[in-house]
Amino acid sequence: ETGVTQTPRHLVMGMTNKKSLKCEQHLGHNAMYWYKQSAKKPLELMFVYNFKEQTENNSVPSRFSPECPNSSHLFLHLHTLQPEDSALYLCASSQEGHSNQPQHFGDGTRLSIL
Amino acid sequence: DAKTTQPPSMDCAEGRAANLPCNHSTISGNEYVYWYRQIHSQGPQYIIHGLKNNETNEMASLIITEDRKSSTLILPHATLRDTAVYYCIVSGGSNYKLTFGKGTLLTVNP
């Protein structure tokens, strides 16, 4: 139990569907992150939120839309995805962003695009 | 950005110490060395981090050389559940991001 919970664990969707990934952290942290891990590739940082404000968008296509309503919850809204978007999507949190505090990860959502 | 170099794979016998090396010759003075591991089908797990002093916690020990150009993660008594990919990452100062490389696949054998 890492204190970071992601749902669903697995998701299969068509390219025209709209779905959302959810992340919740119970660590009292103020920064949250979305990462993408494709097969045989290193983790790639997608978005960073610090105190509910987006502070980093790592050139992510607009078909991925993050939302951070409060410091404990983070969503990733998906729309019109492509087959190459199939990957493991990981959420992480840390005490603060832009700092030397370690990040704690959830177990991810395995996304498959048909 | 400082980068790290790790061997792609290592083997260790169960019950023995696992010593995982990492080179980071371009590390800056305000950058930390972080270690994470990822077991198959799970998210990365934070293990330990340090700046220049050696560090120890309930999971592992981190030995950083005096010149800070390399470090070693030590799992004192490896178990089969320690089989995972171990990532050494340098981060800190103005570069707070965690940049994951390919890591070292540690296989603990019975």
XYZ file of N, CA and C in Angstrom:
672
model
N 0.855 -1.196 0.000
C 0.000 0.000 0.000
C 0.890 1.244 0.000
N 0.829 2.006 -1.090
C 1.726 3.152 -1.231
C 1.085 4.445 -0.770
N -0.225 4.431 -0.533
C -0.928 5.657 -0.211
C -1.416 6.404 -1.432
N -1.144 5.870 -2.616
C -1.614 6.463 -3.863
C -2.439 5.390 -4.586
N -3.703 5.684 -4.793
C -4.632 4.712 -5.372
C -5.092 5.168 -6.740
N -4.969 4.284 -7.714
C -5.404 4.610 -9.066
C -6.528 3.684 -9.492
N -7.527 4.251 -10.159
C -8.627 3.471 -10.706
C -8.990 3.978 -12.092
N -9.425 3.081 -12.990
C -9.387 1.639 -12.826
C -7.967 1.090 -12.980
N -7.743 -0.151 -12.678
C -6.435 -0.759 -12.888
C -6.223 -1.118 -14.356
N -7.310 -1.465 -15.022
C -7.235 -1.801 -16.440
C -8.381 -1.111 -17.169
N -8.100 -0.657 -18.391
C -9.123 0.018 -19.183
C -8.886 -0.279 -20.655
N -9.943 -0.728 -21.311
C -9.909 -0.949 -22.749
C -10.937 -0.010 -23.368
N -10.522 0.764 -24.338
C -11.448 1.712 -24.936
C -11.174 1.861 -26.428
N -12.226 2.244 -27.153
C -12.086 2.529 -28.573
C -11.575 3.944 -28.776
N -11.159 4.224 -29.986
C -10.543 5.513 -30.269
C -11.527 6.670 -30.159
N -12.828 6.396 -30.240
C -13.807 7.482 -30.171
C -14.405 7.640 -28.776
N -14.018 6.785 -27.859
C -14.584 6.857 -26.510
C -14.004 8.017 -25.709
N -14.737 8.371 -24.642
C -14.233 9.304 -23.641
C -14.211 8.584 -22.303
N -13.096 8.610 -21.651
C -12.967 7.981 -20.342
C -12.084 8.853 -19.464
N -12.090 8.546 -18.168
C -11.229 9.281 -17.233
C -10.498 8.327 -16.318
N -9.249 8.655 -16.047
C -8.465 7.934 -15.057
C -8.474 8.756 -13.771
N -8.512 8.045 -12.646
C -8.583 8.718 -11.358
C -7.393 8.334 -10.493
N -6.913 9.307 -9.747
C -5.836 9.080 -8.793
C -6.193 9.788 -7.493
N -5.985 9.092 -6.383
C -6.230 9.677 -5.074
C -5.053 9.358 -4.155
N -4.573 10.368 -3.459
C -3.465 10.122 -2.529
C -3.899 10.447 -1.097
N -3.442 9.599 -0.180
C -3.805 9.712 1.232
C -2.586 10.050 2.066
N -1.656 10.791 1.476
C -0.384 11.074 2.144
C -0.275 12.523 2.601
N -1.282 13.309 2.323
C -1.217 14.718 2.708
C -0.257 15.535 1.858
N 0.018 15.034 0.662
C 0.954 15.719 -0.234
C 0.264 16.853 -0.994
N 1.096 17.765 -1.518
C 0.567 18.925 -2.235
C 0.891 18.926 -3.722
N 1.677 17.971 -4.169
C 2.033 17.888 -5.582
C 1.619 16.531 -6.129
N 1.110 16.528 -7.344
C 0.712 15.284 -7.992
C 1.185 15.290 -9.440
N 1.416 14.086 -9.955
C 2.055 13.929 -11.264
C 1.354 12.838 -12.071
N 1.351 13.011 -13.391
C 0.989 11.934 -14.307
C 2.212 11.561 -15.123
N 2.453 10.226 -15.219
C 3.516 9.675 -16.049
C 2.907 8.666 -17.020
N 3.611 8.475 -18.133
C 3.243 7.449 -19.093
C 4.405 6.479 -19.229
N 4.101 5.180 -19.199
C 5.128 4.168 -19.405
C 4.692 3.243 -20.535
N 5.297 3.444 -21.698
C 5.022 2.584 -22.844
C 5.914 1.356 -22.777
N 5.530 0.336 -23.523
C 6.295 -0.905 -23.525
C 7.734 -0.644 -23.951
N 8.650 -1.128 -23.151
C 10.081 -1.068 -23.442
C 10.616 0.357 -23.552
N 9.922 1.300 -22.939
C 10.402 2.682 -22.913
C 10.422 3.180 -21.480
N 11.301 4.136 -21.165
C 11.330 4.680 -19.801
C 10.069 5.475 -19.479
N 9.834 5.692 -18.216
C 8.718 6.539 -17.795
C 8.898 7.941 -18.355
N 7.776 8.512 -18.802
C 7.792 9.876 -19.321
C 6.859 10.740 -18.477
N 7.390 11.854 -17.972
C 6.554 12.777 -17.220
C 5.588 13.478 -18.166
N 4.301 13.544 -17.759
C 3.299 14.210 -18.587
C 2.903 15.552 -17.992
N 2.409 15.526 -16.764
C 1.894 16.734 -16.125
C 2.334 16.784 -14.667
N 2.459 18.027 -14.164
C 2.745 18.250 -12.751
C 1.752 19.275 -12.209
N 1.201 18.964 -11.054
C 0.345 19.908 -10.335
C 0.965 20.169 -8.968
N 1.028 21.430 -8.601
C 1.562 21.823 -7.302
C 0.521 22.721 -6.646
N 0.013 22.314 -5.503
C -1.058 23.059 -4.827
C -2.207 23.354 -5.796
N -2.635 22.349 -6.519
C -3.770 22.357 -7.445
C -3.518 23.134 -8.725
N -2.358 23.741 -8.869
C -2.071 24.489 -10.080
C -1.156 23.685 -10.995
N -1.486 23.652 -12.285
C -0.632 22.933 -13.224
C 0.656 23.720 -13.433
N 1.769 23.089 -13.183
C 3.055 23.765 -13.323
C 3.926 23.156 -14.421
N 3.453 22.061 -14.995
C 4.242 21.426 -16.050
C 3.318 20.688 -16.998
N 3.501 20.923 -18.290
C 2.851 20.155 -19.348
C 3.966 19.798 -20.303
N 4.328 18.527 -20.316
C 5.506 18.100 -21.063
C 5.144 17.809 -22.509
N 4.597 18.828 -23.188
C 4.233 18.710 -24.615
C 3.286 17.539 -24.865
N 2.308 17.412 -23.991
C 1.357 16.311 -24.116
C 0.237 16.703 -25.075
N -0.168 15.817 -25.978
C -1.270 16.136 -26.907
C -2.553 16.484 -26.164
N -3.352 17.329 -26.784
C -4.558 17.828 -26.124
C -5.622 16.759 -25.922
N -5.471 15.607 -26.506
C -6.434 14.530 -26.262
C -6.302 13.976 -24.830
N -5.256 14.392 -24.134
C -5.098 14.111 -22.708
C -5.357 15.420 -21.950
N -6.342 15.399 -21.062
C -6.700 16.610 -20.334
C -6.691 16.333 -18.842
N -5.744 16.904 -18.093
C -5.696 16.650 -16.648
C -6.611 17.590 -15.887
N -6.973 17.142 -14.693
C -7.785 17.968 -13.803
C -7.377 17.671 -12.371
N -7.197 18.708 -11.586
C -6.799 18.539 -10.184
C -7.720 19.385 -9.306
N -8.864 18.837 -8.888
C -9.832 19.628 -8.122
C -9.348 19.982 -6.712
N -8.492 19.170 -6.140
C -7.904 19.449 -4.832
C -6.590 18.692 -4.731
N -5.871 18.908 -3.666
C -4.528 18.329 -3.565
C -4.521 16.815 -3.433
N -5.671 16.227 -3.162
C -5.722 14.774 -2.963
C -6.160 14.003 -4.195
N -6.732 14.698 -5.166
C -7.294 14.014 -6.328
C -6.739 14.560 -7.627
N -6.528 13.642 -8.545
C -6.014 13.995 -9.866
C -6.705 13.115 -10.891
N -7.156 13.743 -11.966
C -7.821 12.999 -13.035
C -7.065 13.195 -14.344
N -7.221 12.227 -15.219
C -6.725 12.364 -16.579
C -7.867 11.996 -17.504
N -8.422 13.003 -18.176
C -9.545 12.790 -19.084
C -8.999 12.451 -20.467
N -9.567 11.402 -21.038
C -9.082 10.860 -22.307
C -10.142 11.001 -23.383
N -9.728 11.456 -24.554
C -10.703 11.663 -25.640
C -10.011 11.484 -26.974
N -10.609 10.646 -27.806
C -10.105 10.400 -29.170
C -8.642 9.971 -29.155
N -8.378 8.932 -28.383
C -7.005 8.449 -28.284
C -6.605 7.614 -29.490
N -5.298 7.442 -29.650
C -4.724 6.684 -30.748
C -4.146 5.369 -30.221
N -3.979 4.387 -31.089
C -3.413 3.112 -30.622
C -2.066 3.270 -29.905
N -1.265 4.239 -30.333
C 0.042 4.429 -29.689
C -0.063 5.000 -28.278
N -1.269 5.354 -27.872
C -1.476 5.821 -26.495
C -1.658 4.663 -25.517
N -1.703 3.467 -26.025
C -1.776 2.297 -25.142
C -0.506 2.249 -24.309
N -0.681 2.206 -22.990
C 0.471 2.276 -22.093
C -0.006 2.103 -20.658
N 0.949 2.105 -19.756
C 0.655 2.145 -18.317
C 0.738 3.606 -17.877
N -0.354 4.121 -17.307
C -0.383 5.499 -16.850
C -0.266 5.506 -15.336
N 0.762 6.208 -14.876
C 1.099 6.204 -13.459
C 0.887 7.579 -12.849
N 0.350 7.566 -11.660
C 0.164 8.781 -10.875
C 1.160 8.752 -9.720
N 1.661 9.906 -9.352
C 2.570 9.998 -8.210
C 2.248 11.259 -7.427
N 2.698 11.285 -6.174
C 2.547 12.494 -5.373
C 3.818 12.719 -4.568
N 4.016 13.968 -4.168
C 5.136 14.311 -3.294
C 4.709 15.452 -2.394
N 5.490 15.687 -1.358
C 5.120 16.715 -0.396
C 4.884 18.057 -1.097
N 5.839 18.414 -1.945
C 5.696 19.607 -2.763
C 6.313 19.351 -4.123
N 5.873 20.089 -5.104
C 6.508 19.995 -6.403
C 7.756 20.866 -6.418
N 8.544 20.716 -7.449
C 9.743 21.537 -7.633
C 10.635 21.482 -6.392
N 10.734 20.293 -5.797
C 11.516 20.159 -4.571
C 12.261 18.840 -4.599
N 12.993 18.564 -3.558
C 13.764 17.330 -3.465
C 13.047 16.257 -2.671
N 11.747 16.370 -2.557
C 10.991 15.356 -1.843
C 10.730 14.156 -2.737
N 10.869 12.942 -2.214
C 10.630 11.763 -3.053
C 9.174 11.667 -3.496
N 8.972 11.090 -4.655
C 7.638 10.872 -5.188
C 7.194 9.440 -4.870
N 5.900 9.325 -4.592
C 5.311 8.022 -4.284
C 4.279 7.707 -5.351
N 4.401 6.519 -5.919
C 3.610 6.154 -7.086
C 2.464 5.209 -6.743
N 1.397 5.320 -7.537
C 0.372 4.301 -7.530
C 0.780 3.150 -8.441
N -0.086 2.146 -8.548
C 0.229 0.986 -9.375
C -0.220 1.140 -10.825
N -0.800 2.278 -11.152
C -1.064 2.581 -12.539
C -2.370 2.049 -13.090
N -2.741 2.599 -14.231
C -3.867 2.106 -15.030
C -3.291 1.596 -16.342
N -3.539 0.328 -16.636
C -3.096 -0.259 -17.905
C -4.155 0.057 -18.945
N -3.823 0.908 -19.903
C -4.771 1.387 -20.917
C -4.490 0.728 -22.260
N -5.534 0.190 -22.854
C -5.419 -0.414 -24.185
C -6.405 0.268 -25.116
N -5.917 0.770 -26.229
C -6.761 1.448 -27.218
C -6.976 0.510 -28.401
N -8.242 0.261 -28.694
C -8.554 -0.657 -29.796
C -8.674 0.101 -31.120
N 21.683 18.378 -17.643
C 21.134 17.455 -16.660
C 22.106 16.332 -16.406
N 22.308 15.985 -15.120
C 23.153 14.851 -14.808
C 22.453 13.580 -15.272
N 23.248 12.664 -15.762
C 22.699 11.385 -16.200
C 23.359 10.272 -15.420
N 22.738 9.131 -15.433
C 23.258 7.987 -14.691
C 23.527 6.826 -15.623
N 24.444 5.979 -15.228
C 24.770 4.761 -15.960
C 24.685 3.584 -15.013
N 23.888 2.588 -15.398
C 23.715 1.392 -14.592
C 23.891 0.153 -15.466
N 24.356 -0.943 -14.872
C 24.416 -2.181 -15.658
C 22.995 -2.629 -15.984
N 22.776 -3.219 -17.146
C 21.416 -3.606 -17.525
C 20.840 -4.713 -16.660
N 21.681 -5.598 -16.154
C 21.159 -6.696 -15.347
C 22.196 -7.191 -14.352
N 21.686 -7.788 -13.274
C 22.537 -8.398 -12.249
C 21.793 -9.569 -11.638
N 22.559 -10.514 -11.120
C 21.977 -11.644 -10.403
C 22.503 -11.653 -8.980
N 21.681 -12.179 -8.080
C 22.072 -12.264 -6.687
C 21.425 -13.506 -6.080
N 22.154 -14.173 -5.208
C 21.593 -15.337 -4.528
C 20.741 -14.877 -3.344
N 19.646 -15.569 -3.148
C 18.758 -15.260 -2.029
C 19.526 -15.312 -0.711
N 19.303 -14.309 0.137
C 19.966 -14.239 1.424
C 21.288 -13.502 1.416
N 21.824 -13.296 0.236
C 23.078 -12.555 0.128
C 22.796 -11.069 -0.089
N 23.836 -10.268 0.086
C 23.690 -8.832 -0.155
C 23.708 -8.549 -1.657
N 22.833 -7.674 -2.083
C 22.829 -7.223 -3.483
C 23.416 -5.823 -3.503
N 24.442 -5.631 -4.317
C 25.110 -4.334 -4.438
C 24.911 -3.817 -5.857
N 24.108 -2.784 -6.002
C 23.779 -2.253 -7.320
C 24.539 -0.941 -7.536
N 25.399 -0.913 -8.559
C 26.205 0.301 -8.787
C 25.504 1.295 -9.706
N 25.932 2.550 -9.576
C 25.416 3.612 -10.437
C 26.500 4.673 -10.601
N 26.747 5.056 -11.832
C 27.683 6.145 -12.107
C 26.917 7.408 -12.463
N 27.333 8.510 -11.890
C 26.708 9.819 -12.162
C 27.804 10.861 -12.108
N 28.700 10.799 -13.060
C 29.927 11.600 -13.026
C 29.673 13.091 -13.230
N 28.512 13.466 -13.764
C 28.246 14.887 -14.023
C 27.280 15.487 -13.001
N 27.129 14.842 -11.875
C 26.194 15.315 -10.855
C 26.608 16.692 -10.348
N 25.625 17.549 -10.116
C 25.900 18.880 -9.570
C 25.838 18.854 -8.052
N 26.402 19.910 -7.436
C 26.513 19.929 -5.988
C 25.204 19.891 -5.242
N 24.122 20.381 -5.854
C 22.832 20.420 -5.165
C 21.879 19.327 -5.648
N 22.393 18.356 -6.353
C 21.555 17.262 -6.854
C 21.657 16.038 -5.956
N 20.502 15.401 -5.750
C 20.413 14.214 -4.929
C 20.488 12.964 -5.798
N 20.857 11.866 -5.173
C 20.789 10.555 -5.812
C 19.577 9.821 -5.237
N 18.665 9.432 -6.119
C 17.465 8.706 -5.717
C 17.529 7.279 -6.264
N 16.959 6.364 -5.497
C 16.788 5.001 -5.981
C 15.310 4.614 -5.874
N 14.810 4.078 -6.966
C 13.463 3.518 -7.031
C 13.582 2.107 -7.592
N 12.555 1.325 -7.366
C 12.501 0.028 -8.032
C 11.085 -0.207 -8.547
N 10.978 -1.037 -9.557
C 9.673 -1.339 -10.145
C 9.561 -2.837 -10.338
N 8.640 -3.405 -9.601
C 8.306 -4.815 -9.746
C 7.262 -4.921 -10.845
N 7.332 -5.997 -11.593
C 6.450 -6.168 -12.759
C 4.981 -5.901 -12.400
N 4.361 -5.079 -13.253
C 2.938 -4.757 -13.137
C 2.610 -3.855 -11.953
N 3.615 -3.249 -11.354
C 3.375 -2.299 -10.277
C 4.022 -0.961 -10.610
N 3.661 0.067 -9.858
C 4.300 1.363 -10.021
C 5.668 1.388 -9.364
N 6.504 2.344 -9.729
C 7.823 2.470 -9.079
C 7.666 2.694 -7.580
N 8.574 2.107 -6.826
C 8.572 2.227 -5.376
C 9.813 2.983 -4.935
N 9.615 4.043 -4.176
C 10.744 4.799 -3.646
C 11.511 3.940 -2.646
N 12.844 3.960 -2.755
C 13.666 3.185 -1.822
C 14.410 4.109 -0.877
N 15.206 5.015 -1.425
C 16.097 5.815 -0.586
C 16.655 6.951 -1.420
N 17.121 8.017 -0.775
C 17.848 9.045 -1.498
C 18.860 9.700 -0.571
N 19.850 10.339 -1.186
C 20.890 10.994 -0.402
C 21.587 12.072 -1.202
N 22.270 12.952 -0.479
C 22.990 14.052 -1.116
C 24.490 13.755 -1.178
N 25.102 13.559 -0.024
C 26.524 13.227 -0.007
C 26.889 12.258 1.106
N 26.078 12.208 2.136
C 26.348 11.250 3.214
C 25.700 9.911 2.904
N 26.256 8.867 3.457
C 25.627 7.557 3.316
C 24.310 7.554 4.081
N 23.348 6.836 3.549
C 22.020 6.782 4.139
C 21.584 5.331 4.310
N 20.799 5.100 5.341
C 20.251 3.761 5.593
C 18.812 3.893 6.070
N 17.966 3.027 5.563
C 16.598 2.926 6.089
C 16.231 1.455 6.185
N 14.963 1.186 6.406
C 14.542 -0.195 6.625
C 14.641 -1.050 5.371
N 14.770 -0.417 4.234
C 14.823 -1.170 2.984
C 16.247 -1.411 2.508
N 17.099 -0.380 2.619
C 18.398 -0.465 1.960
C 19.379 0.540 2.551
N 20.611 0.439 2.065
C 21.638 1.429 2.373
C 22.132 2.048 1.081
N 22.484 3.304 1.152
C 23.003 4.027 -0.006
C 24.393 4.536 0.348
N 25.361 4.102 -0.455
C 26.735 4.513 -0.260
C 27.124 5.437 -1.413
N 27.486 6.672 -1.110
C 27.866 7.650 -2.119
C 29.355 7.930 -1.966
N 30.090 7.847 -3.068
C 31.528 8.097 -2.988
C 31.800 9.544 -2.613
N 33.009 9.772 -2.112
C 33.339 11.112 -1.625
C 33.265 12.162 -2.732
N 33.648 11.772 -3.955
C 33.562 12.724 -5.066
C 32.157 12.794 -5.667
N 31.245 11.987 -5.163
C 29.827 11.948 -5.570
C 29.624 11.502 -7.013
N 30.613 10.945 -7.629
C 30.470 10.538 -9.021
C 29.878 9.147 -9.168
N 29.727 8.446 -8.101
C 29.093 7.132 -8.181
C 28.478 6.777 -6.829
N 27.587 5.802 -6.874
C 26.938 5.348 -5.654
C 26.603 3.868 -5.776
N 26.300 3.265 -4.637
C 25.912 1.861 -4.606
C 24.707 1.700 -3.697
N 23.705 1.028 -4.201
C 22.547 0.665 -3.389
C 22.785 -0.731 -2.867
N 22.625 -0.919 -1.571
C 22.851 -2.216 -0.963
C 21.565 -2.734 -0.344
N 21.145 -3.903 -0.821
C 20.060 -4.645 -0.168
C 20.742 -5.710 0.671
N 20.716 -5.610 1.993
C 21.596 -6.454 2.822
C 21.305 -7.945 2.760
N 20.049 -8.311 2.652
C 19.681 -9.733 2.588
C 18.587 -9.888 1.528
N 19.002 -10.081 0.311
C 18.048 -10.098 -0.791
C 17.080 -11.279 -0.681
N 15.830 -11.032 -1.008
C 14.817 -12.087 -1.073
C 14.273 -12.159 -2.492
N 13.527 -13.221 -2.772
C 12.967 -13.385 -4.114
C 12.074 -12.201 -4.485
N 11.444 -11.592 -3.484
C 10.563 -10.459 -3.749
C 11.310 -9.182 -4.095
N 12.628 -9.205 -3.979
C 13.427 -8.049 -4.380
C 13.748 -8.066 -5.870
N 13.335 -9.095 -6.570
C 13.527 -9.130 -8.023
C 12.710 -8.004 -8.651
N 13.408 -7.100 -9.337
C 12.754 -5.904 -9.872
C 13.755 -5.144 -10.736
N 13.270 -4.110 -11.405
C 14.154 -3.168 -12.097
C 14.447 -2.029 -11.121
N 15.723 -1.751 -10.923
C 16.158 -0.715 -9.984
C 16.667 0.491 -10.768
N 16.128 1.643 -10.437
C 16.472 2.874 -11.124
C 17.272 3.801 -10.200
N 18.388 4.281 -10.715
C 19.199 5.293 -10.046
C 18.933 6.607 -10.783
N 18.534 7.630 -10.059
C 18.122 8.890 -10.690
C 18.772 10.043 -9.943
N 19.264 10.997 -10.696
C 19.819 12.211 -10.106
C 18.824 13.344 -10.316
N 18.508 14.038 -9.239
C 17.517 15.110 -9.323
C 17.765 16.105 -8.208
N 17.457 17.357 -8.499
C 17.599 18.352 -7.447
C 17.914 19.713 -8.012
N 18.046 20.674 -7.144
C 18.310 22.026 -7.569
C 17.181 22.528 -8.450
N 17.542 23.098 -9.584
C 16.519 23.582 -10.499
C 15.876 22.440 -11.282
N 16.499 21.273 -11.260
C 15.956 20.116 -11.968
C 15.323 19.183 -10.959
N 14.040 19.376 -10.690
C 13.351 18.560 -9.705
C 12.750 17.302 -10.312
N 12.825 17.190 -11.629
C 12.151 16.091 -12.303
C 12.891 14.774 -12.071
N 12.129 13.694 -12.063
C 12.694 12.351 -12.041
C 12.751 11.855 -13.473
N 13.940 11.660 -13.992
C 14.105 11.138 -15.339
C 14.536 9.689 -15.224
N 13.624 8.792 -15.570
C 13.891 7.363 -15.459
C 14.631 6.880 -16.692
N 15.711 6.138 -16.484
C 16.414 5.466 -17.570
C 15.920 4.036 -17.681
N 16.816 3.148 -18.111
C 16.439 1.746 -18.281
C 16.653 0.935 -17.011
N 17.452 1.434 -16.084
C 17.653 0.764 -14.810
C 18.417 -0.540 -14.905
N 18.501 -1.224 -13.765
C 19.149 -2.528 -13.660
C 18.112 -3.563 -13.260
N 17.983 -4.612 -14.065
C 17.104 -5.716 -13.687
C 17.867 -6.619 -12.727
N 17.460 -6.601 -11.468
C 18.050 -7.485 -10.467
C 17.203 -8.739 -10.357
N 17.827 -9.872 -10.548
C 17.147 -11.154 -10.389
C 17.743 -11.853 -9.173
N 16.897 -12.122 -8.195
C 17.330 -12.849 -7.003
C 16.981 -14.312 -7.202
N 17.979 -15.145 -7.133
C 17.808 -16.578 -7.401
C 17.755 -17.388 -6.115
N 16.935 -18.452 -6.104
C 16.841 -19.292 -4.891
C 18.163 -19.998 -4.593
